CSV table of C-alpha atoms in Angstrom, one decimal:
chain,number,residue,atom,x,y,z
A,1224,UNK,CA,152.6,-12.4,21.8
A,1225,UNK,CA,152.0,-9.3,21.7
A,1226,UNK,CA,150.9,-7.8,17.9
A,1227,UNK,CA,150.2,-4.5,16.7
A,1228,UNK,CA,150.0,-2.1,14.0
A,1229,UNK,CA,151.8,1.0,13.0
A,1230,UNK,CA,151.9,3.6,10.3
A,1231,UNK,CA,149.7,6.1,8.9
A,1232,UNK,CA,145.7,6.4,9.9
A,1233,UNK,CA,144.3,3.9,7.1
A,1234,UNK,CA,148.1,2.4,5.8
A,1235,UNK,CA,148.9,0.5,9.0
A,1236,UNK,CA,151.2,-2.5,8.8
A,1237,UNK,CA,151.2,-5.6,11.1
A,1238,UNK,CA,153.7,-6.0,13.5
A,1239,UNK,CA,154.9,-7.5,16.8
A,1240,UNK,CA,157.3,-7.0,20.2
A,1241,UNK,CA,159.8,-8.6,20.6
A,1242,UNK,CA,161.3,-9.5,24.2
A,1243,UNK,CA,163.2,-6.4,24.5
A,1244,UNK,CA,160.8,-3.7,23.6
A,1245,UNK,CA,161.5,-3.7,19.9
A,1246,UNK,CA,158.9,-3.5,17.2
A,1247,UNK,CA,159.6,-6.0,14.3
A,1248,UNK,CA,157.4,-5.6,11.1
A,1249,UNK,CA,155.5,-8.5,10.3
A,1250,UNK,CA,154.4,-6.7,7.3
A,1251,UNK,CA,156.4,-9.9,5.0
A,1252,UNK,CA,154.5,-12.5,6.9
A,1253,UNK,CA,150.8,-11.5,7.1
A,1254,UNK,CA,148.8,-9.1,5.6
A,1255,UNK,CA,146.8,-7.5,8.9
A,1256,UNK,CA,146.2,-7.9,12.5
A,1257,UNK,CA,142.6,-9.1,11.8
A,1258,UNK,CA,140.2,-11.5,11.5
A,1259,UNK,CA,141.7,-13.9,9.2
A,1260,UNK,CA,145.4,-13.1,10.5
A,1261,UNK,CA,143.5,-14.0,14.5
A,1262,UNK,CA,141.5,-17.4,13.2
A,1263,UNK,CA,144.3,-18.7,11.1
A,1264,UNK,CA,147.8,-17.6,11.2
A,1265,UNK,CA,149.0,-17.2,15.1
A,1266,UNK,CA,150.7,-20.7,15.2
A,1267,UNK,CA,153.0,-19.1,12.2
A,1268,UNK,CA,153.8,-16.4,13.5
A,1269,UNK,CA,154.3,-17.6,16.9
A,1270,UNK,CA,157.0,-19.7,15.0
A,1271,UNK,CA,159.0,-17.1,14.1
A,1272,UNK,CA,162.2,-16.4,14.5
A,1273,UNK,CA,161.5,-12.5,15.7
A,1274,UNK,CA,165.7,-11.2,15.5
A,1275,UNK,CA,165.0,-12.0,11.7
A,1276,UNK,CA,162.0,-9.6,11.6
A,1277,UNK,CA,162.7,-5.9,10.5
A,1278,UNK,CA,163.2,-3.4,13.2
A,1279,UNK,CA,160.9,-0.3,13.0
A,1280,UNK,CA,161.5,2.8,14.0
A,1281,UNK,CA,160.1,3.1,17.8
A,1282,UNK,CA,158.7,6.7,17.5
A,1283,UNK,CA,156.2,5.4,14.9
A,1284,UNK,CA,152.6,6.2,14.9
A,1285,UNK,CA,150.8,2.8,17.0
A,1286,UNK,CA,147.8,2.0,15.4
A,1287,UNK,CA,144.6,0.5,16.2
A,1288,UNK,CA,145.3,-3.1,17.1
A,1289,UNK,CA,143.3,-5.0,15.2
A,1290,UNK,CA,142.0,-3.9,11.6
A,1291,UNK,CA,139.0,-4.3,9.7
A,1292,UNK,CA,136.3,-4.5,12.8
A,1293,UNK,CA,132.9,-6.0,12.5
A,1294,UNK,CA,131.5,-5.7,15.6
A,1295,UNK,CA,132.5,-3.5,18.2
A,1296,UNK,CA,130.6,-4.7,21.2
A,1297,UNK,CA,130.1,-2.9,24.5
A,1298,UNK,CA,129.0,-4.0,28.1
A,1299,UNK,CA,127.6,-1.3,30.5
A,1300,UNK,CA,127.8,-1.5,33.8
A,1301,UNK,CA,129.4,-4.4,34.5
A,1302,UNK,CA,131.3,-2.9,37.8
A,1303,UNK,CA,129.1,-3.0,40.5
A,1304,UNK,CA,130.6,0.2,42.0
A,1305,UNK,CA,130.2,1.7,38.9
A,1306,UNK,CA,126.8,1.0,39.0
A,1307,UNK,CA,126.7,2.5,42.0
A,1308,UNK,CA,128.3,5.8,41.3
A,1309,UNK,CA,126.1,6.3,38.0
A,1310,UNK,CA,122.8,5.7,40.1
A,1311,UNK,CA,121.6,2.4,38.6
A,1312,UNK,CA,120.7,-0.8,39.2
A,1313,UNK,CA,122.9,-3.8,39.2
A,1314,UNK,CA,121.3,-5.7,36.2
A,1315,UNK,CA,120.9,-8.9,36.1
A,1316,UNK,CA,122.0,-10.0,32.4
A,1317,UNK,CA,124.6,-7.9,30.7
A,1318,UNK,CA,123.6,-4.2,29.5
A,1319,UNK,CA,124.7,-3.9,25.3
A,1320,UNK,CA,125.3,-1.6,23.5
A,1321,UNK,CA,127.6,-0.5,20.3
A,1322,UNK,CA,130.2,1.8,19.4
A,1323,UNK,CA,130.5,2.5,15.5
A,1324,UNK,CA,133.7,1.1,13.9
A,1325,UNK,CA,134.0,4.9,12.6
A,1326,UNK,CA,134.9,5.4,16.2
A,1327,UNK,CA,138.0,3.1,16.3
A,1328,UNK,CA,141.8,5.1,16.8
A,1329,UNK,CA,144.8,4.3,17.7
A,1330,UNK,CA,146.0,4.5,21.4
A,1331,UNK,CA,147.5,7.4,21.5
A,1332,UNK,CA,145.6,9.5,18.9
A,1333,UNK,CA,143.9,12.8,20.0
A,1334,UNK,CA,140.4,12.2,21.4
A,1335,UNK,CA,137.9,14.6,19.5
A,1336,UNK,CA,135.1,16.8,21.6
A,1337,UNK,CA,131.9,16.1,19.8
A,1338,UNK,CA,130.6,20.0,18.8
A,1339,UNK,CA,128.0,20.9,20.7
A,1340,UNK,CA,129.1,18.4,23.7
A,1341,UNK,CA,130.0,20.0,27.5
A,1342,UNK,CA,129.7,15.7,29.0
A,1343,UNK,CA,132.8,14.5,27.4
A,1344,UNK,CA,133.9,11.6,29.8
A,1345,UNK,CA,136.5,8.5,29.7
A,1346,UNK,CA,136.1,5.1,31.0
A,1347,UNK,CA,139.3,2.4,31.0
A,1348,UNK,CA,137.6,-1.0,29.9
A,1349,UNK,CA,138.9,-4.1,29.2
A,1350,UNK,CA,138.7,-5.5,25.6
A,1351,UNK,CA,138.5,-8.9,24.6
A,1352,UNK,CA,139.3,-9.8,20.9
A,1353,UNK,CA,137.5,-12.5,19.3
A,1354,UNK,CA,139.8,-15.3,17.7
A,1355,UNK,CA,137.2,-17.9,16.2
A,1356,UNK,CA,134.1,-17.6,14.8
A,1357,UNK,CA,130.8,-18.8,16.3
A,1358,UNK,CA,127.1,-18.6,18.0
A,1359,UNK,CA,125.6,-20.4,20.7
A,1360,UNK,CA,128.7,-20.8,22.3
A,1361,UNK,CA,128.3,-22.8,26.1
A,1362,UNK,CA,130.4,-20.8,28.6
A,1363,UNK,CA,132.3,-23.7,29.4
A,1364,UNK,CA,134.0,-23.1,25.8
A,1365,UNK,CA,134.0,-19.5,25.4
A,1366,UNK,CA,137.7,-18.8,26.3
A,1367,UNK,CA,138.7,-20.9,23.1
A,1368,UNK,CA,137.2,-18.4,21.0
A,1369,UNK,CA,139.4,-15.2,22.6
A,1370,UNK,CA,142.5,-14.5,20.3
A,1371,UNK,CA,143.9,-12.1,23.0
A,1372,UNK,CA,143.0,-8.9,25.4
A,1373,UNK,CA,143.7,-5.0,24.9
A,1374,UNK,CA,143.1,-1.9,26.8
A,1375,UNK,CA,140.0,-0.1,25.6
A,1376,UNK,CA,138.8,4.0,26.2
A,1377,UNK,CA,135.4,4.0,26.2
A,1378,UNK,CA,135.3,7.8,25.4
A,1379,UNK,CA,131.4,8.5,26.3
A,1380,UNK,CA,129.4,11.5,25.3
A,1381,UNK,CA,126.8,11.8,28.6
A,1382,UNK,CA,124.3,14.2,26.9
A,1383,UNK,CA,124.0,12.7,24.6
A,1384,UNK,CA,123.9,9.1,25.9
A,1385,UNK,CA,121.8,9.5,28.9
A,1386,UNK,CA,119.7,13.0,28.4
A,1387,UNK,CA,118.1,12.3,25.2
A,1388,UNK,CA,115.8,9.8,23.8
A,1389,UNK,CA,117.2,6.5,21.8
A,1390,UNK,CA,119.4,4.3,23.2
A,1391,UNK,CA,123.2,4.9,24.4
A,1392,UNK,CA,125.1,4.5,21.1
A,1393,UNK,CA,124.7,7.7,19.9
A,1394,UNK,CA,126.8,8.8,23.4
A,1395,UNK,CA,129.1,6.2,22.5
A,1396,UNK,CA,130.1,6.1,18.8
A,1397,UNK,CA,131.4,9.3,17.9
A,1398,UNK,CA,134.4,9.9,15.7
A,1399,UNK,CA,137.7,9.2,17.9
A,1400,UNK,CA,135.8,7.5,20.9
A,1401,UNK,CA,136.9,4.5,20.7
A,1402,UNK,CA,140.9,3.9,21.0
A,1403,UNK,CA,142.6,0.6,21.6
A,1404,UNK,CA,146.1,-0.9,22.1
A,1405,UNK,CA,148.6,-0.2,22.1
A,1406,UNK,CA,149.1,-4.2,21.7
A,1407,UNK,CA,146.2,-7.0,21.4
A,1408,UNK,CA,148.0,-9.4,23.9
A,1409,UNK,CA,147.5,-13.2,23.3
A,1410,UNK,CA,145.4,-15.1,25.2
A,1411,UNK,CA,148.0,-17.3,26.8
A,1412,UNK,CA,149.9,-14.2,28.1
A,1413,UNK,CA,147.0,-13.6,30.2
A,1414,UNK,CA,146.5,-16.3,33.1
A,1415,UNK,CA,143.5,-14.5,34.3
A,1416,UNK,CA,141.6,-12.0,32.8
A,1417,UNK,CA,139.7,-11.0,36.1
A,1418,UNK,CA,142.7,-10.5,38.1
A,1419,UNK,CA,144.1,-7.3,36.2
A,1420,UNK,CA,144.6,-4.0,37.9
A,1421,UNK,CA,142.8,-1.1,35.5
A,1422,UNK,CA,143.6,2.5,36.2
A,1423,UNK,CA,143.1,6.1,34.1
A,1424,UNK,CA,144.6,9.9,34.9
A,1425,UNK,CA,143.2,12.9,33.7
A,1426,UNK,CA,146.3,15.9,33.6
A,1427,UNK,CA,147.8,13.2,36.6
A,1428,UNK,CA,145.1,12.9,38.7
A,1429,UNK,CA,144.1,9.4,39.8
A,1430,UNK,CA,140.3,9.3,38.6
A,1431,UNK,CA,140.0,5.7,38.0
A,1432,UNK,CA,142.0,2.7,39.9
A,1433,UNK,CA,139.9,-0.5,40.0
A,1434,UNK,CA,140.0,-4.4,39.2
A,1435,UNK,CA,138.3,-6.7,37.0
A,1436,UNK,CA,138.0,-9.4,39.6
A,1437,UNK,CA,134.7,-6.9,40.5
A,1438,UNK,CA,133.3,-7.5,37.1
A,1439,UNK,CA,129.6,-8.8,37.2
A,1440,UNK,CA,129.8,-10.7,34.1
A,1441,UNK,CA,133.1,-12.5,33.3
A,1442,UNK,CA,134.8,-12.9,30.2
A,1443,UNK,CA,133.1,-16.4,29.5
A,1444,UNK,CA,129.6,-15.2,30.8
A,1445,UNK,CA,129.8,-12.1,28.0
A,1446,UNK,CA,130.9,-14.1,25.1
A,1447,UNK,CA,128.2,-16.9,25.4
A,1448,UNK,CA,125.5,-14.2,26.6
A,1449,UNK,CA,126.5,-12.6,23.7
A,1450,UNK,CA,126.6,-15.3,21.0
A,1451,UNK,CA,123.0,-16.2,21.7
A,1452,UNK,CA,122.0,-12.8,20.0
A,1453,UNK,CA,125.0,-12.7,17.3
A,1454,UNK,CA,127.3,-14.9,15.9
A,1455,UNK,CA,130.7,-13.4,16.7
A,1456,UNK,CA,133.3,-13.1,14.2
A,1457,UNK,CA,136.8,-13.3,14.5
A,1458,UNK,CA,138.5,-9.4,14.8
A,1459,UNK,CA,135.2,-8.7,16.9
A,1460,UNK,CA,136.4,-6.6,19.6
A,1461,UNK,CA,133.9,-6.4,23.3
A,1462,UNK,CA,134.5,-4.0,25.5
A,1463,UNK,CA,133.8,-5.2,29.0
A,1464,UNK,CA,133.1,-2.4,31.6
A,1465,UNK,CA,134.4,0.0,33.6
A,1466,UNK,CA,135.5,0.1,37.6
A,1467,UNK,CA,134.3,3.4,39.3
A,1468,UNK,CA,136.1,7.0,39.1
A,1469,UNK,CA,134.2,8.2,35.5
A,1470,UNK,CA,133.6,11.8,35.5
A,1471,UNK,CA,130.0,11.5,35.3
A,1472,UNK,CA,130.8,9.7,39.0
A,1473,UNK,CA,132.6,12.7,40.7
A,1474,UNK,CA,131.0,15.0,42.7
A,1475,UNK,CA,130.2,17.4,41.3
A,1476,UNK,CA,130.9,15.7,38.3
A,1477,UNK,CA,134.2,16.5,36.5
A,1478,UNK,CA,134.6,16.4,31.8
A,1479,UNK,CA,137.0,16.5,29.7
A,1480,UNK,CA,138.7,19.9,28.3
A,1481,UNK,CA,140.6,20.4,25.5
A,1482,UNK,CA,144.1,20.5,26.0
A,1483,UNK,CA,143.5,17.9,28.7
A,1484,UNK,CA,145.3,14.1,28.3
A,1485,UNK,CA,144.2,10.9,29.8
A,1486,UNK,CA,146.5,8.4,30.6
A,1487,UNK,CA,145.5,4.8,31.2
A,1488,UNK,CA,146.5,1.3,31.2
A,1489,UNK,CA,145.9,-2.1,32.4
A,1490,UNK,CA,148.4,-4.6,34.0
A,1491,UNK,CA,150.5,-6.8,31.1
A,1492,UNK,CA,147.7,-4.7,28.4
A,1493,UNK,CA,150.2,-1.8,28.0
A,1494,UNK,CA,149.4,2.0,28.3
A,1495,UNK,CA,147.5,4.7,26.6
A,1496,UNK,CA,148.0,8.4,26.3
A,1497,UNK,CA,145.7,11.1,24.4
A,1498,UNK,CA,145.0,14.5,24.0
A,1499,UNK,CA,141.8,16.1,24.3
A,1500,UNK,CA,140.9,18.4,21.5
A,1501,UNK,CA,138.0,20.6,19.9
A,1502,UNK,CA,136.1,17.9,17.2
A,1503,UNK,CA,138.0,19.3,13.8
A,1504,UNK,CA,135.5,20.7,11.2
């Protein structure tokens, strides 16, 4: 399946594709695509009957994918070549950090230049959406807690991520930096979560065009490194890494410009499109 949610910034409704491109409002069904919706309620609506669903309008506003976040999750350099590129280490246990839920927009929502910023840079990521609560999860399990997959912008500040003192979240969290969807994708549409092809344009130049299979950490690895730290709720979203081609990466290195749009996507994830603008007073 693949759900989403459309509508006004703060008034979005739940909703789902159906096989031919057509949103259907699921708005009668369920209240969200969130937690509860992802721990309790798939088997129903993967029940339905979707021709009986409402048809909405297809030039509606797509919405974060999931609502009501708790923990938005991140991995750093998790690509090898990434590491690479940004002059560090392979580590040997996952790097963490966090963006703020305040960051969370939807997929093709304007990206905001923090004032004061001149390091503005994008990185495509996996995300993986957390269906079932739990801690100490044993790797062998962790894919039963997934609900599903979507296509995450890491939108990362570099200033003021790497140049300052603290950790990286302050680079990380701003408002806008973190847009997701268009679709969280079920986990059984997805034979293989390291075997997608992840790419991003900036004003149609290729910057980024890599693959999870060259992920350090897997999928499973993450979410049972993870859940020795934190239990992990359902609606959790974890952002899993980049591949190479960030703008920090480029040489020289290359940031974003207002007026500029990024266009990204990852294979059976959908696509993302935003405009870069000044932050808005």
């Amino acid at each position: 399946m693949k759900l989403l949610r459309y509508g006004k910034k703060g008034q979005e409704k739940p909703a789902i594709l159906d096989i031919d491109g057509k949103i259907r409002d699921l708005s009668n069904i369920v209240k969200d695509i969130n937690g509860h919706t992802l721990e309790t309620e798939l088997d129903k609506i993967a029940a339905l009957d979707l021709q009986q669903l409402p048809v909405v309008d297809a030039d509606v506003r797509i919405g974060a994918c999931v609502g009501d976040i708790g923990k938005f999750i991140c991995i750093g350099l998790n690509y090898a070549d990434h590491a690479a590129e940004s002059g560090a280490d392979i580590p040997s246990e996952p790097v963490v950090f966090a963006k703020w839920t305040s960051a969370v927009v939807g997929p093709n929502d304007d990206i905001e230049i923090p004032r004061g910023s001149e390091k503005t840079d994008w990185e495509v990521e996996l995300g993986v959406v957390i269906g079932k609560s739990g801690r100490y999860i044993e790797r062998s399990d962790a894919m039963n807690y997934v609900a599903g997959y979507c296509v995450v912008n890491d939108i990362s500040e570099r200033q003021f991520q790497l140049e300052g003192t603290g950790t990286w979240d302050k680079g990380k969290g701003c408002d806008t930096f973190g847009p997701i969807g268009p679709w969280l994708v079920t986990r059984d549409e997805i034979a293989d979560p390291g075997q997608l092809h992840l790419w991003l344009d900036v004003d149609g130049q290729r910057y980024q065009d890599g693959h999870s299979s060259t992920m350090i950490f897997d999928v499973a690895t993450i979410i049972s490194y993870l859940s020795q730290f934190m239990s992990l709720q359902a609606g959790d979203i974890i952002s899993t890494g980049t591949p190479p081609g960030v703008g920090l990466g480029q040489n020289p290195p290359v940031y974003l410009r207002s007026g500029q749009l990024m266009h990204l996507g990852i294979d059976g994830l959908g696509e993302q499109k935003q405009r870069v603008i000044a932050a808005k007073i």
